[in-house]
C-alpha cells in the first residue's frame, strides 16, 4: 500500500480500526469512530447525511459494504488536531473508489467529523432500472420532445421487451411485446427517447418504492428517506437526473406519492383520458397513466401534446391516445375563483405538513372556500375493496399458482384481496357511484387544494409496520382523486422536516391541461417564488 504524508500520533491505528470495522460491518465500532452530535457529515453520490444519528441509522440499514483493499493513502495535516485522509481502494470484484475523511482529535481521541465516499461507478442502479439503453428505444429524431429521456414504468409495453411487473417470476414467463403502448408511442412520435424500463412495486400494489426483489429505490431529494411508489424507478430516475420524464401509472397515488416524496411535478390524468392499452392492469376502475418531471415546463409540454391544440388532438385521437368522450375535453376555466379547502383533508395531514400548506395558501394569496367532502375513511375503504377485488381478478390465479413469488407485503395484500366477497364488492361498487357523484359535485368547476401526502417520506430504515401506517394515512388523501376519477397534479411546493412535500390540486374531469396551467400559475406568483 502506498502512503503519502505522515500519520500524527494515534491516527494510523484509528484509521485502520475504522477500515477493519467496515469490512466486518461492526456498526458499534463505526459509530464510536464518528464524532457525536448534529454537525457530523457523511456524503456520497446519493446525497448528504447530517448528524451522527442519521449516519448511524443509514449504516445500520445498508447491510455492509463491498469487499475492498486499500491501495493508497494520502495524509494531509491541516493543524495539530485536524487531518485530511484520502484512501484509494480496489474492490475485490472490480472497480475502484475513494474515501475522503476529516479526522479531528478531541481529548486525545481521533474521530471522523466529515466523510465523503466515492464508490465505483455502477453499470446501472438495479433498484432504479430493470433494462437500460443508450437509448433503449430512439425517438422520431425530431419533434417537440427531441432529446427528452423517458423512464418507462415496467408495467407499460415497450416493443421488443417484456413487462416485468416488478416481479422476476412474472418477468421470466412474460411474452415479448409486439408493439409500444400508445402512451409510449406518443412520446416517441414527439421525438422523445426511451432510456429504459424502470422499477415498480410488484404489480403496482404499493406506495413505498420498496421491492423485495430489486430493493428500495433511492430518493433523489432526501437520500435518507424512501422514494415512494409504485412508479418508483421512474420517479427516482427523474429526481436523480438519469431521465427527464417518468411515464407511470396511478391507481391510488402511485404517481403523486413519489412526486411528493422526491420533490417532483406529477400528473395523474382524468380516468380514461389516456389510453391504458398495453398497460398491465392492477384495478381498471382506478388505473390511470401520467407523468413525472423535475420542472413544470416539460410536464406542460407533454400535457399539451396529449390534450392540447386541435392538430395534436386529432393526431392523438387517431392513435387512440385520447378518447372522444366530451367529458374528457379540458374546457373548464380554473384560473378564476377560490381554492377549495377541506378541513377533513387538512386534519388528515400531520401538524407540520398542515402548517406548511396553510402558509403556502397564504403566500399564494388566492381566496379560499371551505367545502365538505365525504368521510375520508369511507373513500379509502371503498377504493380498497374495489381495487382489491379487481387486483385479485386480474392476478389472483397467477399468485395462487406461484406461492412464494411475491414479497411479504404484496403477498399479504393479495391474500386480503382474495378474501373480498362478491357481496362486499357489490356494496363497494354501489357506494363508489355515490361517492364519485358527490366528489364531482363538490369540485364542480373549481380546484380542491391540499397536501399531497400527510407527511414527508418515511426514513429508509423504517420498519414495515411503520410504512404500513403511513400507507393507510396516505390513502385517505389520495383516494379523493381516485374515487372521483379526477385529474390531480402534485406541485413540489412545501418543505417539512427538511424534506419535500407536494401540494395537490384536484380539478374537474377532463381539465387536465387547465389544471397544469393553474399549478404553474400558483407556483410562479411573486409570493411563492420568494
C-alpha positions as semicolon CSV with decimal commas, in nm:
position;residue;x (nm);y (nm);z (nm)
1;X;0,000;0,000;0,000
2;X;0,131;0,344;-0,095
3;X;0,144;0,607;0,182
4;X;0,192;0,979;0,121
5;X;0,239;1,201;0,422
6;X;0,298;1,131;0,790
7;X;0,050;0,999;1,044
8;X;0,013;1,206;1,362
9;X;0,034;1,000;1,679
10;X;-0,263;0,768;1,724
11;X;-0,435;0,840;1,392
12;X;-0,298;0,548;1,192
13;X;-0,439;0,293;1,434
14;X;-0,776;0,470;1,444
15;X;-0,791;0,479;1,063
16;X;-0,715;0,109;1,024
17;X;-0,954;0,022;1,306
18;X;-1,222;0,202;1,106
19;X;-1,134;0,017;0,784
20;X;-1,141;-0,317;0,964
21;X;-1,480;-0,239;1,118
22;X;-1,614;-0,151;0,772
23;X;-1,516;-0,491;0,636
24;X;-1,675;-0,665;0,937
25;X;-1,981;-0,433;0,932
26;X;-1,919;-0,367;1,303
27;X;-2,160;-0,075;1,340
28;X;-2,077;-0,021;1,708
29;X;-1,711;0,047;1,629
30;X;-1,802;0,259;1,329
31;X;-2,040;0,468;1,539
32;X;-1,771;0,520;1,801
33;X;-1,522;0,642;1,540
34;X;-1,758;0,914;1,411
35;X;-1,788;1,233;1,613
36;X;-2,111;1,251;1,811
37;X;-2,356;1,536;1,765
38;X;-2,554;1,706;1,488
39;X;-2,260;1,857;1,295
40;X;-2,100;1,535;1,172
41;X;-2,137;1,485;0,796
42;X;-2,127;1,189;0,559
43;X;-2,182;1,224;0,185
44;X;-2,184;1,005;-0,122
45;X;-2,342;1,006;-0,466
46;X;-2,689;0,967;-0,315
47;X;-2,665;1,280;-0,100
48;X;-2,558;1,417;0,236
49;X;-2,634;1,283;0,583
50;X;-2,622;1,535;0,865
51;X;-2,557;1,437;1,225
52;X;-2,438;1,123;1,398
53;X;-2,792;0,992;1,440
54;X;-2,870;0,996;1,067
55;X;-2,535;0,844;0,978
56;X;-2,577;0,565;1,232
57;X;-2,927;0,483;1,110
58;X;-2,807;0,469;0,749
59;X;-2,515;0,245;0,841
60;X;-2,735;0,003;1,036
61;X;-2,969;-0,042;0,741
62;X;-2,725;-0,081;0,450
63;X;-2,601;-0,431;0,535
64;X;-2,228;-0,374;0,495
65;X;-2,007;-0,260;0,206
66;X;-1,842;-0,433;-0,086
67;X;-1,512;-0,607;-0,005
68;X;-1,209;-0,394;-0,089
69;X;-0,841;-0,341;-0,016
70;X;-0,658;-0,012;0,035
71;X;-0,403;0,057;-0,236
72;X;-0,302;0,406;-0,129
73;X;-0,349;0,661;0,149
74;X;-0,269;1,033;0,139
75;X;-0,237;1,214;0,472
76;X;-0,250;1,594;0,489
77;X;-0,209;1,758;0,830
78;X;-0,428;2,067;0,850
79;X;-0,348;2,151;1,210
80;X;-0,242;1,990;1,539
81;X;-0,584;1,827;1,579
82;X;-0,721;1,814;1,223
83;X;-0,604;1,581;0,945
84;X;-0,741;1,509;0,598
85;X;-0,708;1,144;0,493
86;X;-0,782;1,024;0,139
87;X;-0,789;0,649;0,087
88;X;-0,787;0,484;-0,255
89;X;-0,943;0,138;-0,268
90;X;-0,964;-0,152;-0,511
91;X;-1,281;-0,361;-0,489
92;X;-1,221;-0,735;-0,496
93;X;-1,486;-0,785;-0,765
94;X;-1,363;-0,496;-0,980
95;X;-1,356;-0,120;-0,976
96;X;-1,200;0,147;-0,759
97;X;-1,322;0,402;-0,506
98;X;-1,211;0,692;-0,287
99;X;-1,281;0,768;0,078
100;X;-1,209;1,122;0,198
101;X;-1,222;1,182;0,574
102;X;-1,161;1,477;0,802
103;X;-1,028;1,334;1,130
104;X;-1,033;1,558;1,437
105;X;-0,877;1,494;1,778
106;X;-1,076;1,581;2,088
107;X;-0,948;1,498;2,437
108;X;-0,680;1,280;2,282
109;X;-0,920;1,072;2,070
110;X;-0,930;1,076;1,689
111;X;-1,276;1,063;1,529
112;X;-1,420;1,136;1,185
113;X;-1,603;1,468;1,163
114;X;-1,669;1,469;0,787
115;X;-1,656;1,187;0,534
116;X;-1,720;1,165;0,161
117;X;-1,733;0,832;-0,021
118;X;-1,685;0,799;-0,396
119;X;-1,777;0,444;-0,486
120;X;-1,714;0,265;-0,812
121;X;-1,941;0,371;-1,092
122;X;-2,214;0,108;-1,133
123;X;-2,323;-0,004;-1,478
124;X;-2,669;0,095;-1,361
125;X;-2,865;0,102;-1,038
126;X;-3,071;-0,218;-1,020
127;X;-3,311;-0,061;-0,775
128;X;-3,398;0,207;-1,034
129;X;-3,374;0,027;-1,369
130;X;-3,460;-0,319;-1,497
131;X;-3,342;-0,255;-1,854
132;X;-3,125;0,037;-1,962
133;X;-3,010;0,154;-2,304
134;X;-2,828;0,436;-2,474
135;X;-3,110;0,479;-2,559
136;X;-3,318;0,164;-2,531
137;X;-3,556;0,294;-2,799
138;X;-3,469;0,602;-3,009
139;X;-3,733;0,862;-3,080
140;X;-3,853;1,003;-3,410
141;X;-3,539;1,215;-3,439
142;X;-3,723;1,545;-3,432
143;X;-4,024;1,694;-3,265
144;X;-4,119;1,894;-2,958
145;X;-3,973;1,633;-2,721
146;X;-3,647;1,573;-2,910
147;X;-3,371;1,484;-2,666
148;X;-3,609;1,410;-2,376
149;X;-3,507;1,091;-2,195
150;X;-3,800;0,880;-2,073
151;X;-3,807;0,625;-1,792
152;X;-4,097;0,388;-1,861
153;X;-4,257;0,212;-1,566
154;X;-4,217;-0,164;-1,602
155;X;-4,591;-0,214;-1,639
156;X;-4,614;-0,039;-1,975
157;X;-4,537;-0,217;-2,302
158;X;-4,224;-0,130;-2,497
159;X;-4,182;-0,320;-2,824
160;X;-3,919;-0,591;-2,806
161;X;-3,925;-0,606;-2,426
162;X;-4,132;-0,794;-2,170
163;X;-4,337;-0,637;-1,894
164;X;-4,164;-0,733;-1,570
165;X;-4,429;-0,601;-1,329
166;X;-4,170;-0,571;-1,054
167;X;-4,152;-0,948;-1,015
168;X;-3,878;-1,172;-1,162
169;X;-4,101;-1,480;-1,180
170;X;-4,366;-1,295;-1,378
171;X;-4,093;-1,144;-1,595
172;X;-3,945;-1,486;-1,677
173;X;-4,283;-1,608;-1,804
174;X;-4,391;-1,291;-1,987
175;X;-4,418;-1,268;-2,365
176;X;-4,216;-1,014;-2,561
177;X;-4,431;-0,717;-2,657
178;X;-4,505;-0,674;-3,028
179;X;-4,588;-0,304;-3,013
180;X;-4,544;0,000;-2,795
181;X;-4,826;0,104;-2,565
182;X;-4,997;0,414;-2,713
183;X;-4,870;0,617;-2,416
184;X;-4,514;0,524;-2,516
185;X;-4,572;0,569;-2,889
186;X;-4,700;0,924;-2,834
187;X;-4,374;1,025;-2,666
188;X;-4,156;0,856;-2,929
189;X;-4,354;1,020;-3,210
190;X;-4,291;1,357;-3,044
191;X;-3,914;1,294;-3,051
192;X;-3,850;1,160;-2,701
193;X;-3,634;0,852;-2,649
194;X;-3,688;0,565;-2,407
195;X;-3,386;0,540;-2,181
196;X;-3,503;0,226;-2,007
197;X;-3,764;0,030;-1,817
198;X;-3,782;0,149;-1,459
199;X;-3,865;-0,050;-1,150
200;X;-4,212;-0,073;-0,998
201;X;-4,355;-0,203;-0,675
202;X;-4,479;-0,554;-0,754
203;X;-4,788;-0,530;-0,980
204;X;-4,808;-0,162;-0,875
205;X;-4,962;-0,280;-0,547
206;X;-4,766;-0,049;-0,316
207;X;-4,683;0,313;-0,236
208;X;-4,341;0,282;-0,072
209;X;-4,099;0,207;-0,356
210;X;-3,976;-0,099;-0,170
211;X;-3,940;-0,413;-0,379
212;X;-3,840;-0,742;-0,218
213;X;-3,651;-0,843;-0,532
214;X;-3,476;-0,527;-0,652
215;X;-3,452;-0,323;-0,332
216;X;-3,566;0,020;-0,222
217;X;-3,543;0,289;-0,488
218;X;-3,334;0,592;-0,385
219;X;-3,491;0,926;-0,304
220;X;-3,319;1,186;-0,520
221;X;-3,432;1,474;-0,298
222;X;-3,397;1,322;0,050
223;X;-3,145;1,034;0,048
224;X;-3,221;0,906;0,396
225;X;-3,591;0,861;0,310
226;X;-3,778;0,615;0,090
227;X;-3,862;0,727;-0,263
228;X;-4,226;0,621;-0,284
229;X;-4,412;0,414;-0,540
230;X;-4,542;0,232;-0,716
231;X;-4,399;0,443;-1,000
232;X;-4,079;0,413;-0,806
233;X;-3,796;0,367;-1,054
234;X;-3,931;0,631;-1,292
235;X;-3,952;0,885;-1,010
236;X;-3,600;0,811;-0,886
237;X;-3,456;0,824;-1,237
238;X;-3,606;1,170;-1,291
239;X;-3,510;1,301;-0,948
240;X;-3,152;1,174;-0,990
241;X;-3,118;1,324;-1,339
242;X;-3,096;0,986;-1,512
243;X;-3,413;1,065;-1,709
244;X;-3,611;1,379;-1,783
245;X;-3,961;1,234;-1,796
246;X;-4,113;0,950;-1,598
247;X;-4,401;0,761;-1,760
248;X;-4,604;0,578;-1,500
249;X;-4,941;0,479;-1,364
250;X;-5,151;0,600;-1,074
251;X;-5,424;0,387;-0,918
252;X;-5,433;0,507;-0,558
253;X;-5,144;0,754;-0,558
254;X;-4,864;0,576;-0,742
255;X;-4,753;0,889;-0,928
256;X;-4,848;1,153;-0,674
257;X;-4,678;0,990;-0,374
258;X;-4,327;0,957;-0,528
259;X;-4,370;1,306;-0,678
260;X;-4,433;1,445;-0,331
261;X;-4,157;1,243;-0,165
262;X;-3,893;1,338;-0,423
263;X;-3,983;1,700;-0,499
264;X;-4,118;1,633;-0,849
265;X;-4,409;1,750;-1,058
266;X;-4,656;1,468;-1,111
267;X;-4,985;1,445;-1,302
268;X;-5,249;1,179;-1,252
269;X;-5,473;1,222;-1,556
270;X;-5,852;1,206;-1,566
271;X;-5,960;0,843;-1,551
272;X;-5,988;0,718;-1,909
273;X;-5,828;1,024;-2,066
274;X;-5,508;0,845;-2,168
275;X;-5,520;0,502;-2,326
276;X;-5,434;0,215;-2,093
277;X;-5,391;-0,024;-2,383
278;X;-5,086;-0,248;-2,331
279;X;-5,056;-0,136;-1,969
280;X;-5,065;-0,422;-1,718
281;X;-5,373;-0,353;-1,503
282;X;-5,400;-0,352;-1,128
283;X;-5,754;-0,218;-1,089
284;X;-5,914;-0,086;-1,406
285;X;-6,172;0,122;-1,221
286;X;-5,893;0,347;-1,091
287;X;-5,585;0,286;-1,310
288;X;-5,459;0,593;-1,495
289;X;-5,148;0,688;-1,692
290;X;-4,948;1,002;-1,616
291;X;-4,608;1,168;-1,599
292;X;-4,335;1,290;-1,363
293;X;-4,089;1,574;-1,430
294;X;-3,837;1,785;-1,240
295;X;-3,991;2,112;-1,360
296;X;-4,328;2,240;-1,483
297;X;-4,227;2,327;-1,838
298;X;-4,181;1,968;-1,955
299;X;-4,495;1,849;-1,779
300;X;-4,690;2,127;-1,950
301;X;-4,535;2,036;-2,284
302;X;-4,630;1,668;-2,254
303;X;-4,981;1,752;-2,132
304;X;-5,013;1,991;-2,425
305;X;-4,924;1,713;-2,667
306;X;-5,174;1,479;-2,502
307;X;-5,460;1,724;-2,456
308;X;-5,363;2,035;-2,648
309;X;-5,422;2,208;-2,980
310;X;-5,667;2,071;-3,239
311;X;-5,396;1,932;-3,468
312;X;-5,229;1,739;-3,188
313;X;-5,568;1,633;-3,051
314;X;-5,669;1,489;-3,389
315;X;-5,338;1,308;-3,434
316;X;-5,356;1,156;-3,087
317;X;-5,722;1,061;-3,123
318;X;-5,633;0,872;-3,442
319;X;-5,372;0,687;-3,238
320;X;-5,630;0,610;-2,967
321;X;-5,435;0,806;-2,709
322;X;-5,727;1,028;-2,613
323;X;-6,086;0,912;-2,619
324;X;-6,353;1,123;-2,786
325;X;-6,578;1,137;-2,477
326;X;-6,682;1,506;-2,441
327;X;-6,632;1,474;-2,065
328;X;-6,259;1,450;-2,129
329;X;-6,221;1,781;-2,313
330;X;-6,027;2,012;-2,080
331;X;-6,251;2,318;-2,125
332;X;-6,338;2,435;-1,771
333;X;-6,165;2,762;-1,679
334;X;-5,990;2,727;-1,347
335;X;-5,782;3,042;-1,320
336;X;-6,055;3,244;-1,152
337;X;-6,234;3,156;-0,835
338;X;-6,119;3,043;-0,491
339;X;-5,917;2,741;-0,395
340;X;-6,139;2,481;-0,233
341;X;-6,015;2,365;0,107
342;X;-6,140;2,073;0,314
343;X;-6,097;2,064;0,692
344;X;-6,103;1,686;0,675
345;X;-5,806;1,676;0,437
346;X;-5,617;1,931;0,644
347;X;-5,681;1,726;0,959
348;X;-5,557;1,414;0,775
349;X;-5,216;1,576;0,735
350;X;-4,967;1,579;1,021
351;X;-4,942;1,914;1,203
352;X;-4,615;2,030;1,045
353;X;-4,741;1,944;0,697
354;X;-5,071;2,122;0,761
355;X;-4,891;2,433;0,885
356;X;-4,661;2,438;0,582
357;X;-4,957;2,400;0,347
358;X;-5,158;2,680;0,511
359;X;-4,852;2,905;0,488
360;X;-4,834;2,822;0,116
361;X;-5,201;2,911;0,071
362;X;-5,138;3,243;0,240
363;X;-4,838;3,312;0,015
364;X;-5,036;3,231;-0,298
365;X;-5,287;3,494;-0,195
366;X;-5,593;3,347;-0,366
367;X;-5,930;3,349;-0,192
368;X;-6,034;3,017;-0,038
369;X;-6,366;2,845;0,012
370;X;-6,437;2,568;0,260
371;X;-6,606;2,256;0,124
372;X;-6,734;1,937;0,287
373;X;-6,615;1,604;0,150
374;X;-6,745;1,253;0,213
375;X;-6,582;1,075;0,506
376;X;-6,219;1,003;0,412
377;X;-6,225;0,657;0,569
378;X;-6,531;0,577;0,357
379;X;-6,346;0,691;0,045
380;X;-6,033;0,491;0,128
381;X;-6,222;0,175;0,220
382;X;-6,440;0,189;-0,090
383;X;-6,131;0,227;-0,308
384;X;-5,953;-0,051;-0,118
385;X;-6,232;-0,306;-0,164
386;X;-6,292;-0,238;-0,535
387;X;-5,918;-0,222;-0,603
388;X;-5,861;-0,549;-0,416
389;X;-6,142;-0,728;-0,598
390;X;-6,007;-0,622;-0,937
391;X;-5,645;-0,697;-0,843
392;X;-5,749;-1,049;-0,744
393;X;-5,950;-1,089;-1,064
394;X;-5,652;-0,976;-1,272
395;X;-5,372;-1,164;-1,097
396;X;-5,518;-1,391;-0,827
397;X;-5,485;-1,714;-1,026
398;X;-5,121;-1,638;-1,108
399;X;-5,045;-1,551;-0,745
400;X;-5,207;-1,875;-0,625
401;X;-5,005;-2,077;-0,876
402;X;-4,674;-1,916;-0,774
403;X;-4,652;-1,949;-0,400
404;X;-4,358;-1,760;-0,256
405;X;-4,304;-1,550;-0,568
406;X;-4,418;-1,225;-0,404
407;X;-4,259;-1,011;-0,137
408;X;-4,427;-1,044;0,202
409;X;-4,607;-0,709;0,193
410;X;-4,757;-0,756;-0,154
411;X;-4,841;-1,120;-0,081
412;X;-5,035;-1,004;0,223
413;X;-5,224;-0,753;0,007
414;X;-5,319;-1,021;-0,245
415;X;-5,427;-1,253;0,036
416;X;-5,659;-0,982;0,164
417;X;-5,782;-0,925;-0,190
418;X;-5,870;-1,293;-0,226
419;X;-6,087;-1,264;0,087
420;X;-6,313;-0,993;-0,060
421;X;-6,656;-1,147;-0,112
422;X;-6,890;-1,082;-0,403
423;X;-7,130;-0,911;-0,164
424;X;-6,857;-0,680;-0,034
425;X;-6,750;-0,590;-0,385
426;X;-7,108;-0,524;-0,497
427;X;-7,173;-0,297;-0,199
428;X;-6,845;-0,110;-0,255
429;X;-6,922;-0,056;-0,623
430;X;-7,264;0,087;-0,541
431;X;-7,104;0,315;-0,284
432;X;-6,837;0,415;-0,537
433;X;-7,102;0,552;-0,772
434;X;-7,250;0,759;-0,490
435;X;-6,915;0,890;-0,372
436;X;-6,794;0,975;-0,722
437;X;-7,112;1,175;-0,783
438;X;-7,067;1,368;-0,457
439;X;-6,697;1,439;-0,520
440;X;-6,756;1,570;-0,871
441;X;-7,036;1,790;-0,745
442;X;-6,816;1,930;-0,466
443;X;-6,527;2,005;-0,701
444;X;-6,759;2,139;-0,970
445;X;-6,557;2,367;-1,197
446;X;-6,319;2,459;-0,915
447;X;-5,996;2,322;-0,772
448;X;-5,953;2,136;-0,445
449;X;-5,613;2,204;-0,283
450;X;-5,448;2,006;-0,003
451;X;-5,113;1,845;0,086
452;X;-5,041;1,554;-0,147
453;X;-4,946;1,328;0,144
454;X;-4,980;1,356;0,522
455;X;-4,606;1,385;0,587
456;X;-4,263;1,365;0,426
457;X;-4,138;1,026;0,315
458;X;-4,059;0,783;0,597
459;X;-3,698;0,709;0,677
460;X;-3,535;0,432;0,472
461;X;-3,479;0,243;0,798
462;X;-3,849;0,248;0,893
463;X;-3,988;-0,099;0,953
464;X;-4,274;-0,250;0,757
465;X;-4,531;-0,170;1,026
466;X;-4,440;0,200;1,026
467;X;-4,454;0,218;0,647
468;X;-4,795;0,048;0,654
469;X;-4,926;0,312;0,895
470;X;-4,808;0,581;0,653
471;X;-4,970;0,397;0,362
472;X;-5,308;0,387;0,532
473;X;-5,291;0,755;0,623
474;X;-5,185;0,843;0,270
475;X;-5,473;0,653;0,107
476;X;-5,723;0,867;0,298
477;X;-5,590;1,164;0,098
478;X;-5,502;1,011;-0,239
479;X;-5,837;0,832;-0,266
480;X;-6,016;1,163;-0,332
481;X;-5,890;1,180;-0,692
482;X;-5,902;0,802;-0,732
483;X;-6,264;0,762;-0,628
484;X;-6,360;1,078;-0,815
485;X;-6,184;0,968;-1,134
486;X;-6,044;1,321;-1,137
487;X;-5,714;1,470;-1,255
488;X;-5,463;1,562;-0,986
489;X;-5,130;1,740;-1,009
490;X;-4,870;1,738;-0,732
491;X;-4,656;2,052;-0,709
492;X;-4,321;2,043;-0,521
493;X;-4,417;2,340;-0,304
494;X;-4,352;2,255;0,062
495;X;-4,057;2,171;0,289
496;X;-4,128;1,980;0,608
497;X;-3,850;1,847;0,832
498;X;-3,601;1,943;0,558
499;X;-3,777;1,717;0,304
500;X;-4,018;1,785;0,018
501;X;-4,395;1,754;0,041
502;X;-4,623;1,825;-0,252
503;X;-4,932;2,040;-0,284
504;X;-5,206;1,851;-0,466
505;X;-5,460;2,022;-0,690
506;X;-5,765;1,816;-0,792
507;X;-5,981;1,957;-1,068
508;X;-6,283;1,871;-1,282
509;X;-6,282;1,564;-1,505
510;X;-6,119;1,650;-1,835
511;X;-5,949;1,964;-1,706
512;X;-5,600;1,812;-1,706
513;X;-5,429;2,077;-1,916
514;X;-5,604;2,367;-1,744
515;X;-5,511;2,214;-1,408
516;X;-5,141;2,205;-1,504
517;X;-5,163;2,566;-1,621
518;X;-5,315;2,668;-1,288
519;X;-5,047;2,476;-1,096
520;X;-4,779;2,665;-1,287
521;X;-4,952;2,996;-1,218
522;X;-4,968;2,922;-0,846
523;X;-4,605;2,811;-0,830
524;X;-4,470;3,115;-1,014
525;X;-4,651;3,400;-0,840
526;X;-4,409;3,655;-0,688
527;X;-4,503;3,543;-0,338
528;X;-4,435;3,174;-0,398
529;X;-4,110;3,247;-0,584
530;X;-3,977;3,431;-0,282
